[in-house]
Amino acid sequence: MSVEPAIGENDSAGTKLLTQIVMGGVQDPFPLYDELRELDEGVHWCRELNAWFATRAADVRMMGSRAEAYSNDMATTSGANVHNADDPIERRYGETADKFLFFLDPPEHTTVRSVFRHAFTPQAIKAWRPTVERIADDLIADYDDGDEVDFMGDLAAKIPIEVIATILGVPRSDLPLFVKWTDALSLSTDPAVQGEARSIAIRTAVELIDYLDAIAIDRRQNPRDDLISLIVNTAVEDGQPLDPTVALSQAVILLAAGNDTTTNLLGNGISILIDHPDVKERLGSDSSLIPRTVEEMLRFDPPFHLDFRKATDEHTLGGRDIAAETTIFHLLAAANRDPREFPDPELFDIDRQNKRHLAFSHGIHFCVGAPLARMEAAVGFSRILSKFPGISAGSSEPRRKVTNIVARGWESRPVTLRR
Ligand code: HEM
């Protein structure tokens, strides 16, 4: 991907706004998103990414509902799966990334996704809840009244990775390896990471692939009550389990898709509570309000800003002529503040009636891990607020992560823990 430094003089107003956004470095992109959404019909060309951006909720929903017209077959186009096919290690990475669920179209997508129907059921979420509570309590137990911590590094980043490692069925002692591998996996799927850094990320991610492969082989012979056993052994449409390479990709994607996003939900959410002490107090006196607060957090400051699709045919969208094979990004965070669907979108309102936000996308690719992410966030906030109801901003300034335009979260978010 080439990101050119200069804003083109002949570019339209929308294209200029997108240049500012995709160049990175923007602390608060929401005012730019608002301008984009309200300009013309909200669909704009991005010169740097060679792609259209759709910003209105109705357009994003419509595209999510029409998988035949808007394809996810984008492993290569998106830059996530660029690798050196002559190198056997990089080729192994490529074969795995190519089969990630969110790069598949029907009918393959339908078959592979059916495995997850057995995984993230309400019963499974209920059964995992005590594990999440134990993990959150163990982490919080290390701290006392008045301690100042970096909420991101010390708490938010630690919960999702331990949760997913535990429910996947990997030994707790291997957790430090998981942290290293998952970081590498995030870098390997980031199109902005190029050259030597990309090749190191790919090699490290392949260590994770090999590690999970060994567990998958074991679980085919000796199934257990864990997620890897379910992914490799569940019978799909033809009565057979998934092909081993495809199954392995799904075990890997759970780490790629679920960790940073949930970490950022926790971090964005705690920031909102610090900025809205009235809401924090309401939650302190009535914890049943937490799930709806999490939904409003997902709408107001979603952890994942950009989805992408490829137009299968030439058509018109938002008054623009879209050529076949062109990429269209869905600016989910702009759609979540579309006043056509969400009155007073700038207001953080946990009593809001419409909770149909787009933080988890829409249609057949709707996030399969959403029930888990929601439960982790609800448990995390409930445990933190019950021990430290007076949690407040720390003494040093928080810093946004501004290099990544897809994932929105805090680089650091210092807080003071108060009973
Ligand atoms: C707050 C946390 C999360 C957010 C904001 C989030 C967001 C998303 C979004 C926007 C998509 C749609 C991608 C597309 O339309 O192409 C997606 C898909 C997906 N997510 Fe999540 N996610 C979160 C947590 C998780 C967790 C915890 C897991 C699993 C452990 C997970 C696994 C997946 C998978 C496997 C897909 C692909 C679904 C498909 O293509 O059918 N996510 N997620």
Short mmCIF file of C-alpha atoms and ligand atoms in Angstrom, two decimals:
data_model
loop_
_atom_site.label_atom_id
_atom_site.label_comp_id
_atom_site.label_asym_id
_atom_site.label_seq_id
_atom_site.Cartn_x
_atom_site.Cartn_y
_atom_site.Cartn_z
CA MET A 1 0.00 0.00 0.00
CA SER A 2 1.40 3.42 -0.87
CA VAL A 3 0.57 6.36 1.34
CA GLU A 4 1.51 9.59 -0.40
CA PRO A 5 2.31 12.55 1.79
CA ALA A 6 0.72 15.39 -0.18
CA ILE A 7 -2.98 16.14 -0.37
CA GLY A 8 -3.80 16.41 -4.09
CA GLU A 9 -4.95 19.88 -5.18
CA ASN A 10 -7.55 18.46 -7.54
CA ASP A 11 -8.93 15.99 -5.05
CA SER A 12 -12.55 16.33 -3.97
CA ALA A 13 -13.29 17.47 -0.41
CA GLY A 14 -14.10 13.87 0.59
CA THR A 15 -10.84 12.54 -0.84
CA LYS A 16 -8.89 15.23 1.03
CA LEU A 17 -10.57 14.28 4.30
CA LEU A 18 -9.73 10.64 3.69
CA THR A 19 -6.09 11.52 3.06
CA GLN A 20 -5.95 13.08 6.52
CA ILE A 21 -7.56 10.00 8.05
CA VAL A 22 -5.49 7.28 6.37
CA MET A 23 -2.18 9.07 6.86
CA GLY A 24 -2.55 8.21 10.58
CA GLY A 25 -1.69 10.48 13.45
CA VAL A 26 -5.24 11.77 14.00
CA GLN A 27 -6.08 11.73 17.73
CA ASP A 28 -9.81 12.20 17.29
CA PRO A 29 -11.09 11.13 13.85
CA PHE A 30 -14.80 11.54 14.69
CA PRO A 31 -15.17 15.15 13.50
CA LEU A 32 -13.60 14.11 10.17
CA TYR A 33 -15.95 11.11 9.97
CA ASP A 34 -18.93 13.41 10.56
CA GLU A 35 -17.86 15.69 7.73
CA LEU A 36 -17.38 12.75 5.37
CA ARG A 37 -20.74 11.22 6.21
CA GLU A 38 -22.64 14.45 5.69
CA LEU A 39 -20.79 15.46 2.51
CA ASP A 40 -22.71 14.66 -0.70
CA GLU A 41 -24.20 11.19 -0.18
CA GLY A 42 -21.47 9.96 2.16
CA VAL A 43 -19.51 7.81 -0.33
CA HIS A 44 -15.99 9.04 -1.14
CA TRP A 45 -12.88 7.97 -3.01
CA CYS A 46 -9.65 7.34 -1.10
CA ARG A 47 -6.65 8.01 -3.29
CA GLU A 48 -4.08 6.34 -1.03
CA LEU A 49 -5.96 3.05 -0.65
CA ASN A 50 -7.46 3.05 -4.15
CA ALA A 51 -10.84 2.36 -2.67
CA TRP A 52 -14.26 3.82 -1.93
CA PHE A 53 -15.36 4.60 1.61
CA ALA A 54 -19.03 4.28 2.64
CA THR A 55 -19.94 6.12 5.81
CA ARG A 56 -23.73 5.99 6.25
CA ALA A 57 -25.40 3.31 8.36
CA ALA A 58 -28.00 2.37 5.72
CA ASP A 59 -25.30 1.80 3.05
CA VAL A 60 -23.14 -0.29 5.38
CA ARG A 61 -26.14 -2.40 6.39
CA MET A 62 -27.24 -2.84 2.77
CA MET A 63 -23.74 -4.04 1.73
CA GLY A 64 -23.54 -6.41 4.70
CA SER A 65 -26.85 -7.96 3.61
CA ARG A 66 -25.80 -8.51 -0.01
CA ALA A 67 -22.86 -10.90 0.05
CA GLU A 68 -23.40 -11.77 -3.63
CA ALA A 69 -22.74 -8.15 -4.64
CA TYR A 70 -20.10 -7.33 -2.00
CA SER A 71 -17.47 -10.04 -1.64
CA ASN A 72 -15.06 -10.76 1.24
CA ASP A 73 -12.60 -12.61 -1.00
CA MET A 74 -9.94 -10.06 -0.18
CA ALA A 75 -7.05 -11.86 1.51
CA THR A 76 -4.64 -10.54 -1.10
CA THR A 77 -6.32 -7.27 -2.11
CA SER A 78 -6.50 -6.08 1.48
CA GLY A 79 -2.74 -6.57 1.84
CA ALA A 80 -3.25 -8.95 4.79
CA ASN A 81 -1.93 -11.92 2.89
CA VAL A 82 0.97 -10.51 0.90
CA HIS A 83 3.82 -13.01 1.25
CA ASN A 84 6.72 -14.54 -0.65
CA ALA A 85 5.29 -17.75 -2.18
CA ASP A 86 8.83 -19.08 -2.96
CA ASP A 87 9.64 -19.26 0.73
CA PRO A 88 8.08 -22.37 2.37
CA ILE A 89 7.53 -20.64 5.72
CA GLU A 90 5.84 -17.63 4.09
CA ARG A 91 3.81 -19.99 1.92
CA ARG A 92 2.54 -21.77 5.04
CA TYR A 93 1.48 -18.40 6.43
CA GLY A 94 -0.26 -17.56 3.13
CA GLU A 95 -2.20 -20.85 3.03
CA THR A 96 -3.46 -20.22 6.54
CA ALA A 97 -4.37 -16.53 6.11
CA ASP A 98 -6.16 -17.30 2.84
CA LYS A 99 -8.73 -19.41 4.71
CA PHE A 100 -9.49 -16.99 7.56
CA LEU A 101 -13.27 -16.91 7.91
CA PHE A 102 -13.58 -13.22 7.09
CA PHE A 103 -11.89 -13.75 3.70
CA LEU A 104 -14.38 -16.40 2.59
CA ASP A 105 -17.53 -16.05 0.51
CA PRO A 106 -20.49 -18.45 0.40
CA PRO A 107 -20.73 -21.38 -0.05
CA GLU A 108 -17.34 -21.99 1.68
CA HIS A 109 -18.05 -19.28 4.25
CA THR A 110 -21.40 -20.89 5.15
CA THR A 111 -19.76 -24.29 5.71
CA VAL A 112 -16.85 -23.02 7.79
CA ARG A 113 -18.98 -20.63 9.82
CA SER A 114 -21.33 -23.48 10.75
CA VAL A 115 -18.57 -24.79 13.05
CA PHE A 116 -18.80 -21.61 15.12
CA ARG A 117 -22.53 -22.07 15.61
CA HIS A 118 -21.56 -24.88 17.97
CA ALA A 119 -18.88 -22.79 19.67
CA PHE A 120 -20.23 -19.43 20.79
CA THR A 121 -23.63 -20.63 22.01
CA PRO A 122 -25.39 -19.01 24.99
CA GLN A 123 -24.63 -22.17 27.00
CA ALA A 124 -20.92 -21.97 26.11
CA ILE A 125 -20.77 -18.28 27.06
CA LYS A 126 -22.45 -19.11 30.38
CA ALA A 127 -20.01 -21.95 30.99
CA TRP A 128 -16.98 -19.72 30.24
CA ARG A 129 -18.15 -16.88 32.50
CA PRO A 130 -16.59 -18.23 35.74
CA THR A 131 -13.25 -18.59 33.90
CA VAL A 132 -13.42 -14.94 32.80
CA GLU A 133 -14.38 -13.87 36.33
CA ARG A 134 -11.45 -15.80 37.78
CA ILE A 135 -9.01 -14.29 35.26
CA ALA A 136 -10.28 -10.73 35.92
CA ASP A 137 -10.24 -11.22 39.72
CA ASP A 138 -6.70 -12.66 39.71
CA LEU A 139 -5.44 -9.65 37.76
CA ILE A 140 -7.24 -7.09 39.92
CA ALA A 141 -6.07 -8.83 43.12
CA ASP A 142 -2.54 -7.55 42.40
CA TYR A 143 -3.64 -3.94 43.03
CA ASP A 144 -4.70 -1.84 45.98
CA ASP A 145 -6.46 1.42 46.77
CA GLY A 146 -4.54 4.37 45.33
CA ASP A 147 -2.39 2.36 42.90
CA GLU A 148 -1.78 4.04 39.57
CA VAL A 149 -1.63 1.61 36.65
CA ASP A 150 -1.67 1.70 32.88
CA PHE A 151 -5.14 0.29 32.29
CA MET A 152 -4.12 -0.94 28.82
CA GLY A 153 -0.93 -2.86 29.55
CA ASP A 154 -1.72 -3.93 33.11
CA LEU A 155 -5.36 -4.98 32.74
CA ALA A 156 -7.11 -4.58 29.37
CA ALA A 157 -4.49 -6.40 27.30
CA LYS A 158 -4.19 -9.28 29.73
CA ILE A 159 -7.80 -10.42 29.99
CA PRO A 160 -8.75 -11.41 26.38
CA ILE A 161 -5.57 -13.32 25.63
CA GLU A 162 -5.78 -15.44 28.75
CA VAL A 163 -9.49 -16.04 28.12
CA ILE A 164 -9.03 -17.21 24.53
CA ALA A 165 -5.95 -19.32 25.38
CA THR A 166 -7.89 -21.00 28.19
CA ILE A 167 -11.02 -21.76 26.18
CA LEU A 168 -9.05 -22.85 23.13
CA GLY A 169 -7.38 -25.38 25.42
CA VAL A 170 -3.71 -24.37 25.46
CA PRO A 171 -1.70 -24.80 28.66
CA ARG A 172 -1.50 -21.72 30.90
CA SER A 173 2.28 -22.06 31.07
CA ASP A 174 2.45 -21.20 27.35
CA LEU A 175 0.69 -17.85 27.83
CA PRO A 176 3.86 -15.71 27.44
CA LEU A 177 4.48 -17.36 24.05
CA PHE A 178 0.90 -16.57 23.08
CA VAL A 179 1.40 -12.89 23.82
CA LYS A 180 4.46 -12.74 21.55
CA TRP A 181 2.77 -14.75 18.81
CA THR A 182 -0.47 -12.80 18.85
CA ASP A 183 1.39 -9.51 18.56
CA ALA A 184 3.22 -10.92 15.53
CA LEU A 185 -0.04 -12.10 14.03
CA SER A 186 -1.54 -8.61 14.32
CA LEU A 187 1.50 -7.16 12.58
CA SER A 188 1.41 -9.81 9.85
CA THR A 189 -2.20 -8.92 8.96
CA ASP A 190 -1.51 -5.16 8.99
CA PRO A 191 -0.96 -4.00 5.40
CA ALA A 192 1.06 -1.03 6.69
CA VAL A 193 3.81 -3.36 7.99
CA GLN A 194 6.23 -3.99 5.15
CA GLY A 195 9.74 -5.30 4.34
CA GLU A 196 11.89 -6.94 7.00
CA ALA A 197 9.36 -6.14 9.77
CA ARG A 198 6.68 -8.01 7.81
CA SER A 199 8.90 -11.00 7.16
CA ILE A 200 9.80 -11.25 10.89
CA ALA A 201 6.10 -10.95 11.81
CA ILE A 202 5.19 -13.71 9.34
CA ARG A 203 7.91 -16.06 10.65
CA THR A 204 6.84 -15.50 14.24
CA ALA A 205 3.16 -15.99 13.29
CA VAL A 206 4.11 -19.32 11.67
CA GLU A 207 5.49 -20.47 15.06
CA LEU A 208 1.96 -19.94 16.38
CA ILE A 209 0.46 -21.79 13.40
CA ASP A 210 2.81 -24.76 14.01
CA TYR A 211 2.05 -24.73 17.72
CA LEU A 212 -1.73 -24.77 17.18
CA ASP A 213 -1.33 -27.40 14.45
CA ALA A 214 0.33 -29.77 16.94
CA ILE A 215 -2.56 -29.27 19.37
CA ALA A 216 -5.10 -29.74 16.54
CA ILE A 217 -3.47 -33.05 15.53
CA ASP A 218 -3.61 -34.22 19.14
CA ARG A 219 -7.29 -33.20 19.55
CA ARG A 220 -8.31 -35.13 16.43
CA GLN A 221 -7.05 -38.27 18.20
CA ASN A 222 -7.95 -37.27 21.75
CA PRO A 223 -10.84 -34.79 21.73
CA ARG A 224 -11.35 -32.72 24.87
CA ASP A 225 -13.93 -30.22 26.06
CA ASP A 226 -12.20 -27.26 24.42
CA LEU A 227 -12.59 -25.00 21.40
CA ILE A 228 -9.81 -26.53 19.30
CA SER A 229 -11.41 -29.99 19.64
CA LEU A 230 -14.69 -28.48 18.50
CA ILE A 231 -13.17 -26.70 15.50
CA VAL A 232 -11.27 -29.76 14.25
CA ASN A 233 -13.92 -32.43 14.97
CA THR A 234 -17.34 -30.84 14.30
CA ALA A 235 -19.03 -32.42 11.30
CA VAL A 236 -19.98 -29.86 8.67
CA GLU A 237 -22.38 -30.14 5.74
CA ASP A 238 -21.04 -33.32 4.19
CA GLY A 239 -20.82 -35.04 7.58
CA GLN A 240 -17.03 -34.69 7.65
CA PRO A 241 -14.97 -32.31 9.78
CA LEU A 242 -13.33 -29.29 8.12
CA ASP A 243 -10.23 -29.88 6.03
CA PRO A 244 -7.26 -29.72 8.51
CA THR A 245 -5.73 -26.59 6.89
CA VAL A 246 -9.06 -24.77 6.93
CA ALA A 247 -9.71 -25.81 10.54
CA LEU A 248 -6.27 -24.60 11.59
CA SER A 249 -6.93 -21.19 10.02
CA GLN A 250 -10.03 -20.81 12.20
CA ALA A 251 -8.11 -21.57 15.40
CA VAL A 252 -5.55 -18.92 14.36
CA ILE A 253 -8.17 -16.33 13.41
CA LEU A 254 -9.66 -16.43 16.90
CA LEU A 255 -6.41 -14.94 18.15
CA ALA A 256 -6.15 -12.48 15.28
CA ALA A 257 -9.73 -11.23 15.57
CA GLY A 258 -10.54 -11.38 19.25
CA ASN A 259 -7.67 -9.99 21.30
CA ASP A 260 -6.86 -6.44 20.25
CA THR A 261 -10.53 -5.74 19.63
CA THR A 262 -11.65 -6.82 23.09
CA THR A 263 -8.67 -5.10 24.72
CA ASN A 264 -9.67 -1.89 22.97
CA LEU A 265 -13.29 -2.28 24.01
CA LEU A 266 -12.14 -2.47 27.64
CA GLY A 267 -9.81 0.53 27.21
CA ASN A 268 -12.26 2.69 25.25
CA GLY A 269 -14.97 1.77 27.73
CA ILE A 270 -13.03 2.68 30.86
CA SER A 271 -12.11 6.01 29.29
CA ILE A 272 -15.76 6.73 28.62
CA LEU A 273 -16.61 5.90 32.24
CA ILE A 274 -13.86 8.21 33.49
CA ASP A 275 -15.24 10.98 31.26
CA HIS A 276 -18.82 10.26 32.42
CA PRO A 277 -18.71 9.87 36.23
CA ASP A 278 -22.53 10.00 36.36
CA VAL A 279 -22.72 6.78 34.31
CA LYS A 280 -19.97 5.18 36.44
CA GLU A 281 -22.02 5.94 39.56
CA ARG A 282 -25.20 4.48 38.06
CA LEU A 283 -23.33 1.27 37.21
CA GLY A 284 -21.87 1.17 40.72
CA SER A 285 -25.34 1.15 42.24
CA ASP A 286 -26.99 -1.06 39.59
CA SER A 287 -24.75 -3.57 37.81
CA SER A 288 -27.68 -4.79 35.66
CA LEU A 289 -27.07 -1.63 33.56
CA ILE A 290 -23.63 -2.90 32.47
CA PRO A 291 -24.65 -4.89 29.33
CA ARG A 292 -26.51 -1.92 27.80
CA THR A 293 -23.59 0.35 28.72
CA VAL A 294 -21.26 -2.00 26.83
CA GLU A 295 -23.53 -1.72 23.76
CA GLU A 296 -23.41 2.07 23.92
CA MET A 297 -19.61 1.92 24.30
CA LEU A 298 -19.46 -0.22 21.15
CA ARG A 299 -21.55 2.33 19.29
CA PHE A 300 -19.86 5.43 20.62
CA ASP A 301 -16.19 4.40 20.39
CA PRO A 302 -15.96 1.10 18.50
CA PRO A 303 -12.67 -0.82 18.64
CA PHE A 304 -12.75 -1.72 14.94
CA HIS A 305 -13.33 1.13 12.50
CA LEU A 306 -12.99 -0.34 9.03
CA ASP A 307 -14.46 -3.34 7.31
CA PHE A 308 -13.87 -4.02 3.65
CA ARG A 309 -15.69 -5.57 0.72
CA LYS A 310 -15.08 -5.94 -3.02
CA ALA A 311 -17.77 -4.95 -5.52
CA THR A 312 -18.55 -7.96 -7.68
CA ASP A 313 -20.22 -5.87 -10.43
CA GLU A 314 -20.27 -2.32 -11.70
CA HIS A 315 -23.02 -0.33 -9.94
CA THR A 316 -23.96 3.01 -8.39
CA LEU A 317 -23.72 3.71 -4.67
CA GLY A 318 -24.34 7.04 -2.97
CA GLY A 319 -24.33 8.74 -6.38
CA ARG A 320 -20.91 7.27 -7.30
CA ASP A 321 -20.09 4.89 -10.14
CA ILE A 322 -18.39 1.88 -8.56
CA ALA A 323 -16.37 -0.29 -10.94
CA ALA A 324 -16.38 -4.10 -10.58
CA GLU A 325 -13.54 -5.45 -8.38
CA THR A 326 -13.12 -2.14 -6.52
CA THR A 327 -12.63 -2.21 -2.77
CA ILE A 328 -15.23 -0.46 -0.61
CA PHE A 329 -14.35 0.24 2.99
CA HIS A 330 -17.17 0.47 5.52
CA LEU A 331 -16.40 3.19 8.01
CA LEU A 332 -18.27 1.48 10.84
CA ALA A 333 -17.37 4.17 13.35
CA ALA A 334 -18.90 6.88 11.13
CA ALA A 335 -22.04 4.79 10.56
CA ASN A 336 -22.40 4.34 14.33
CA ARG A 337 -22.82 8.10 14.66
CA ASP A 338 -25.19 8.50 11.73
CA PRO A 339 -27.93 10.84 12.99
CA ARG A 340 -30.39 9.22 10.56
CA GLU A 341 -30.34 6.16 12.86
CA PHE A 342 -29.02 7.47 16.16
CA PRO A 343 -30.55 10.74 17.42
CA ASP A 344 -27.98 12.98 19.17
CA PRO A 345 -25.18 10.63 18.11
CA GLU A 346 -22.50 12.62 20.04
CA LEU A 347 -24.30 11.86 23.28
CA PHE A 348 -23.13 8.84 25.29
CA ASP A 349 -26.56 7.64 26.37
CA ILE A 350 -26.97 4.24 27.98
CA ASP A 351 -30.76 4.67 27.85
CA ARG A 352 -30.72 4.96 24.07
CA GLN A 353 -33.54 2.94 22.48
CA ASN A 354 -31.79 1.97 19.25
CA LYS A 355 -28.94 -0.41 20.09
CA ARG A 356 -28.43 -1.69 16.51
CA HIS A 357 -24.91 -0.34 16.16
CA LEU A 358 -22.48 -1.62 13.51
CA ALA A 359 -19.41 -2.27 15.69
CA PHE A 360 -19.64 -5.99 14.90
CA SER A 361 -20.62 -5.39 11.24
CA HIS A 362 -23.84 -6.65 9.68
CA GLY A 363 -24.96 -9.69 7.70
CA ILE A 364 -23.27 -13.04 7.23
CA HIS A 365 -19.89 -11.83 8.51
CA PHE A 366 -21.33 -10.41 11.74
CA CYS A 367 -18.66 -11.04 14.37
CA VAL A 368 -18.91 -14.64 15.60
CA GLY A 369 -17.06 -13.71 18.80
CA ALA A 370 -19.51 -10.91 19.72
CA PRO A 371 -21.18 -12.85 22.58
CA LEU A 372 -17.76 -13.62 24.07
CA ALA A 373 -16.53 -10.02 23.70
CA ARG A 374 -19.73 -8.69 25.29
CA MET A 375 -19.43 -11.12 28.21
CA GLU A 376 -15.72 -10.32 28.75
CA ALA A 377 -16.45 -6.61 28.79
CA ALA A 378 -19.42 -6.99 31.15
CA VAL A 379 -17.39 -9.16 33.55
CA GLY A 380 -14.33 -6.90 33.30
CA PHE A 381 -16.25 -3.68 34.09
CA SER A 382 -18.31 -5.32 36.79
CA ARG A 383 -15.25 -6.74 38.61
CA ILE A 384 -13.22 -3.55 38.30
CA LEU A 385 -16.06 -1.30 39.45
CA SER A 386 -16.95 -3.55 42.35
CA LYS A 387 -13.41 -3.41 43.76
CA PHE A 388 -12.49 0.11 42.61
CA PRO A 389 -15.72 2.10 42.15
CA GLY A 390 -13.75 5.35 42.37
CA ILE A 391 -11.42 4.54 39.43
CA SER A 392 -10.31 7.86 37.88
CA ALA A 393 -7.80 9.34 35.44
CA GLY A 394 -4.14 8.79 36.37
CA SER A 395 -1.58 11.53 36.81
CA SER A 396 -0.06 11.23 33.32
CA GLU A 397 -1.78 11.93 30.02
CA PRO A 398 -3.39 9.03 28.11
CA ARG A 399 -2.11 8.42 24.57
CA ARG A 400 -4.17 7.19 21.64
CA LYS A 401 -2.72 4.58 19.28
CA VAL A 402 -2.65 6.59 16.06
CA THR A 403 -0.66 4.42 13.67
CA ASN A 404 -3.45 1.97 12.96
CA ILE A 405 -6.55 3.28 11.19
CA VAL A 406 -8.48 0.04 11.58
CA ALA A 407 -8.14 -0.66 15.29
CA ARG A 408 -8.97 2.23 17.56
CA GLY A 409 -7.71 2.10 21.11
CA TRP A 410 -5.32 3.59 23.63
CA GLU A 411 -1.58 3.12 23.55
CA SER A 412 -1.60 3.90 27.25
CA ARG A 413 -4.44 4.92 29.58
CA PRO A 414 -3.13 5.67 33.07
CA VAL A 415 -5.76 5.31 35.82
CA THR A 416 -5.81 5.60 39.59
CA LEU A 417 -7.59 2.74 41.31
CA ARG A 418 -9.79 3.97 44.18
CA ARG A 419 -12.16 2.04 46.43
C1 HEM B 1 -15.16 -5.91 20.90
C2 HEM B 1 -14.56 -6.89 20.30
C3 HEM B 1 -14.74 -7.23 18.85
C4 HEM B 1 -15.05 -6.41 17.79
C5 HEM B 1 -15.32 -4.91 17.80
C6 HEM B 1 -15.10 -7.26 16.61
C7 HEM B 1 -15.42 -6.80 15.34
C8 HEM B 1 -15.62 -7.62 14.26
C9 HEM B 1 -16.12 -7.18 12.98
C10 HEM B 1 -16.46 -5.74 12.61
C11 HEM B 1 -16.22 -8.27 12.17
C12 HEM B 1 -16.74 -8.31 10.74
C13 HEM B 1 -15.67 -8.40 9.70
C14 HEM B 1 -16.29 -8.35 8.32
O1 HEM B 1 -17.45 -7.91 8.19
O2 HEM B 1 -15.62 -8.70 7.36
C15 HEM B 1 -15.77 -9.40 12.94
C16 HEM B 1 -15.70 -10.68 12.46
C17 HEM B 1 -15.16 -11.72 13.19
N1 HEM B 1 -14.80 -11.71 14.51
FE1 HEM B 1 -14.92 -10.16 15.78
N2 HEM B 1 -14.80 -8.54 16.97
C18 HEM B 1 -14.59 -8.57 18.33
C19 HEM B 1 -14.29 -9.67 19.10
C20 HEM B 1 -14.11 -10.93 18.62
C21 HEM B 1 -13.79 -12.09 19.42
C22 HEM B 1 -13.64 -12.10 20.94
C23 HEM B 1 -13.64 -13.13 18.55
C24 HEM B 1 -13.31 -14.58 18.83
C25 HEM B 1 -12.72 -15.03 19.88
C26 HEM B 1 -13.91 -12.64 17.21
C27 HEM B 1 -13.87 -13.39 16.06
C28 HEM B 1 -14.32 -12.96 14.83
C29 HEM B 1 -14.36 -13.81 13.65
C30 HEM B 1 -13.90 -15.26 13.58
C31 HEM B 1 -14.90 -13.03 12.62
C32 HEM B 1 -15.17 -13.45 11.18
C33 HEM B 1 -16.65 -13.69 11.00
C34 HEM B 1 -17.05 -13.98 9.57
O3 HEM B 1 -16.38 -13.51 8.64
O4 HEM B 1 -18.04 -14.68 9.37
N3 HEM B 1 -14.19 -11.29 17.30
N4 HEM B 1 -15.43 -8.99 14.21
#
